[in-house]
Amino acid sequence: MRALISHLRHTVRLLLKSPGFAITAILILGLGVGANTAIFSLINGVLLKPLPYPQSDRLVRIYQPTQDVPRMNMAFSDYRDFRAGQHTLKDLTLIGADDFQITGDAEPERLEGVYVTGNFFSVMGRPFLLGRPFGETEEKAAANVVVLTDGLWRKRFHGDPKVLGKNITLNGRTFEIVGITPPQANEIQRIDLYVPFTVAPNYKDVSNRRSGHMFDCIGRLKDGVTLDQAQVDFEVLTKNLISQYPDTSSLFGIKLVPLLNSVVSDYSTTLWLLGGAVLCLLLITCANTANLLLARARERSKEIIVRAALGASRERLVLQLLSESLILALLGGGVGLLTACWGVSSIKVLDPGKITRLQAISIDGSALLFVFVVTLLTALLFGLFPALILSRANLASALRDEGGRTGTAGHERQRSQNLLVIGQVALASVLLIGAGLLLRSFLALQSVPLGFNSHHVLVADVYLASTKYADGEKRKVFFDSLLEKVGRLPGVLDVGLNDGVPFGENLDLETLIVARRQVTDVSRLPWMVHQVVSPGYFRTLGIPLLKGRFFDERDQENAESVVIINESIARRIFGGVDPIGKQLDDRGDLFNRPRHLTTIIGVVADVQHRDPEIQDTPFQSYFPYTQTAAQFGEYKEFETLVVHASGDPRALVPALRKTVDTIDPDLPLANVGPYDDQIAKSFTAKRLSLIIVSLFSGVALLLASIGLYAVLSYSVSLRVREIGVRMALGAEATNILKLVTYQGLRIICVGLIIGAGAEIILGQIIGSVLYGISATDPTALLTGTLVLAAAALLACLLPAFRATRIDPITALRE
């Protein structure tokens, strides 16, 4: 222990004598450790950390996938049948998301809540901060009780414990607060409150028909039961349902997945790739620091020689050199911890709330442990190699070579530095090419035609959840008034409504059936996006009409039911036949509703509804809200108002809110803002990964260039006599320039070849997150290679030009 303390004291004195070297090494290490810690916190908090439920690994999400929709939700009738017949789950619960309008003492506010079955809290197993959960007894009685989440309780009620037993007004109805749940991490979605399923306005309808696959279904595995066993159990039940209800159930399969996987599946691959990228950065920082130590070894050659001459063993020399590495790593780890805190905060700022659980990440105990482990590993990685090289120096040879200034020791260090720089160049090329691939993929996504104009368009979600709008005619009167008044506002060119606006949160899918066509296999029926729109919607977003006409004053409730279809339906379903005048069949008889035929009056261009990477059905249909007043706003959580402005759409926000207040001062608006911003949020995960990888690539490029510069500078210092002799014998500056540059180019070429080969091999992994390009995209490969080669060439030229300025007389005199 005394020897170790002595080593550490000596190391601290040496570092204080070389502050420039120490600060540079600490900052480089802090950058690598900090970036790794920040990304570890991201991966751990989003992908690895268990959900905040007891034995959360036993919770499973149950989907009913179709051939077009792999993650279709559950229908209420199927939930009831599965719950009664299954044998592998302790229980399963159903969750229906909805929006609630709270009114009362404070300002009206739109809340995000869920209707849940009475067994929800027992299945999930979460404890309560205050009060109690409601159970199946209250659900059966359709009791007006509500459980608040911690966030709403603190925000709206200031954390008052006396709130239990008080009444609040939700959607025009009175509910009693019975419990408060602890803070949650938005593990499924943002939730403000829970109410019993039986109080939902459409409960009787959705519970009595074999359709409406709109609910999340979660179950808890019995002890000792595996996920595969539960999957088999539910497959048997699904086959029974298909035999009983072939017209409806044959459309759907069954799939059970761990709840955590279902929550993070959209971006898990992207986050793991970020982990790989930051690991490359850590290796580059280690190689760079090792190069710094090797370069500094020239200054310490005499010290090492003297210690060896006085009898210091190789092990003692290695321990002395490793202690210096440990001190540097610990200081770098401290800087890295500060960098990680800043990095985590920056990542949260870049995310607008679309990545589940991201806003809950922090530098916790796991992150601190990670910092400690990474610090020790980096000390070993960048310290052991230089220590072994220095400790192998031949004493007699070093003494003959004037303290090791030239000769075998110096050349061995140079070879070692060359290998480290080759590794840096290879890793940097992997990151640069990867960033190029992500950029090319992102640009390909951005260039996909939307089929509509989102520029200068304001969107706002309108929530008619209150019981005052329970009647369909009242909803129609409200929207008629809203459209008329907003259309008269200064700066408004057009205004429209859609209950399933593209890149929004509502997406209603229905089976696509052409009237009077025989259906032989219900399970192979395609799906179409079902939208209810106002007549001015197409004009507002500039969706072009290809055939027929738009909706107008003729399309009222007592007129013939009409529909507008998109080009994909016209081309792929009707082929070369003109679809105008043909009819679609809602096949309501399949879903215990009357048959409903609608006549096609128009064909519009295809519209991109979501991120192009999501394989949605290409078929889209539009129904006039003037004919569907009874349904418009009843089953959808909200309707979206779209306003085409003559200038900046943000300028219309105050006037829009004032207009809504004149119609109903208790009505909340939400998600008010430019349409372009809403669309941009759909690409959050990809934009975040692109920014982070690009940042890592830039740092890697800088470090690799610095490493190459340091190696060539060291090489020039070793070859001062040789260069002096060459110049004395008549060598010109261009000859010296070529001599030094050639050495650097050899290192660059080897590193680039290794890096490009590694990128092609790893391309199979990154290919899963790319869109529109392959993992061997030549443009990305060439661009990344050229950028790195240009930076490396610049790093070569600087010491090469310095070599041309060596004075032959001075060099020979030395």
Coordinates of N, CA, C and O in Angstrom, one line a residue, residues 102 105 111 148-163 166-170 177 180:
I102 N -61.8 18.8 -18.0 CA -62.0 19.1 -16.6 C -62.4 20.5 -16.5 O -61.7 21.4 -17.0
D105 N -63.3 25.0 -10.6 CA -62.7 26.2 -10.1 C -61.6 26.8 -10.9 O -61.5 28.0 -11.1
L111 N -57.4 16.7 -20.4 CA -56.6 15.7 -19.8 C -56.5 14.4 -20.6 O -57.5 14.2 -21.3
L148 N -56.7 9.6 -9.7 CA -55.8 10.5 -10.3 C -54.3 10.0 -10.2 O -53.9 9.3 -9.3
T149 N -53.5 10.4 -11.2 CA -52.1 10.2 -11.1 C -51.4 11.3 -10.3 O -51.9 12.4 -10.2
D150 N -50.2 11.0 -9.9 CA -49.4 11.9 -9.1 C -49.2 13.3 -9.8 O -49.3 14.3 -9.2
G151 N -49.0 13.2 -11.1 CA -48.7 14.4 -11.9 C -49.9 15.4 -11.9 O -49.8 16.6 -11.6
L152 N -51.1 14.9 -12.2 CA -52.3 15.7 -12.2 C -52.6 16.2 -10.8 O -53.0 17.4 -10.6
W153 N -52.5 15.3 -9.8 CA -52.7 15.7 -8.4 C -51.9 16.9 -7.9 O -52.4 17.8 -7.3
R154 N -50.6 16.9 -8.3 CA -49.7 18.0 -7.9 C -49.9 19.2 -8.7 O -49.8 20.3 -8.2
K155 N -50.2 19.0 -10.0 CA -50.4 20.2 -10.9 C -51.7 20.9 -10.7 O -51.8 22.1 -10.5
R156 N -52.8 20.1 -10.6 CA -54.1 20.7 -10.5 C -54.6 21.0 -9.1 O -55.3 22.0 -8.8
F157 N -54.2 20.1 -8.2 CA -54.7 20.2 -6.8 C -53.5 20.5 -5.8 O -53.7 20.3 -4.6
H158 N -52.3 20.8 -6.3 CA -51.2 21.2 -5.5 C -50.8 20.2 -4.4 O -50.4 20.6 -3.3
G159 N -51.0 18.9 -4.7 CA -50.7 17.9 -3.8 C -51.4 17.9 -2.5 O -51.0 17.4 -1.5
D160 N -52.7 18.4 -2.5 CA -53.5 18.5 -1.3 C -54.0 17.1 -0.9 O -54.8 16.5 -1.7
P161 N -53.6 16.5 0.3 CA -54.1 15.2 0.6 C -55.6 15.1 0.9 O -56.2 14.0 1.0
K162 N -56.2 16.3 1.2 CA -57.6 16.3 1.5 C -58.5 16.2 0.2 O -59.7 16.3 0.3
V163 N -57.8 16.0 -0.9 CA -58.6 15.9 -2.2 C -59.4 14.7 -2.2 O -60.4 14.6 -3.0
K166 N -63.4 14.3 -2.6 CA -64.0 15.5 -3.3 C -64.5 15.1 -4.7 O -64.0 14.1 -5.3
N167 N -65.3 16.0 -5.2 CA -65.9 15.7 -6.5 C -65.2 16.7 -7.6 O -64.9 17.8 -7.2
I168 N -65.0 16.2 -8.8 CA -64.5 17.0 -9.9 C -65.5 16.7 -11.1 O -66.2 15.7 -11.1
T169 N -65.5 17.7 -12.0 CA -66.3 17.6 -13.2 C -65.5 17.2 -14.4 O -64.6 18.0 -14.8
L170 N -65.8 16.1 -14.9 CA -65.1 15.5 -16.1 C -66.1 15.3 -17.2 O -67.1 14.6 -17.0
I177 N -63.1 11.5 -6.3 CA -61.7 11.1 -6.3 C -61.6 10.1 -5.2 O -61.9 10.4 -4.0
I180 N -54.9 8.2 -5.4 CA -53.8 8.8 -6.1 C -52.7 7.8 -6.3 O -52.3 7.2 -5.4

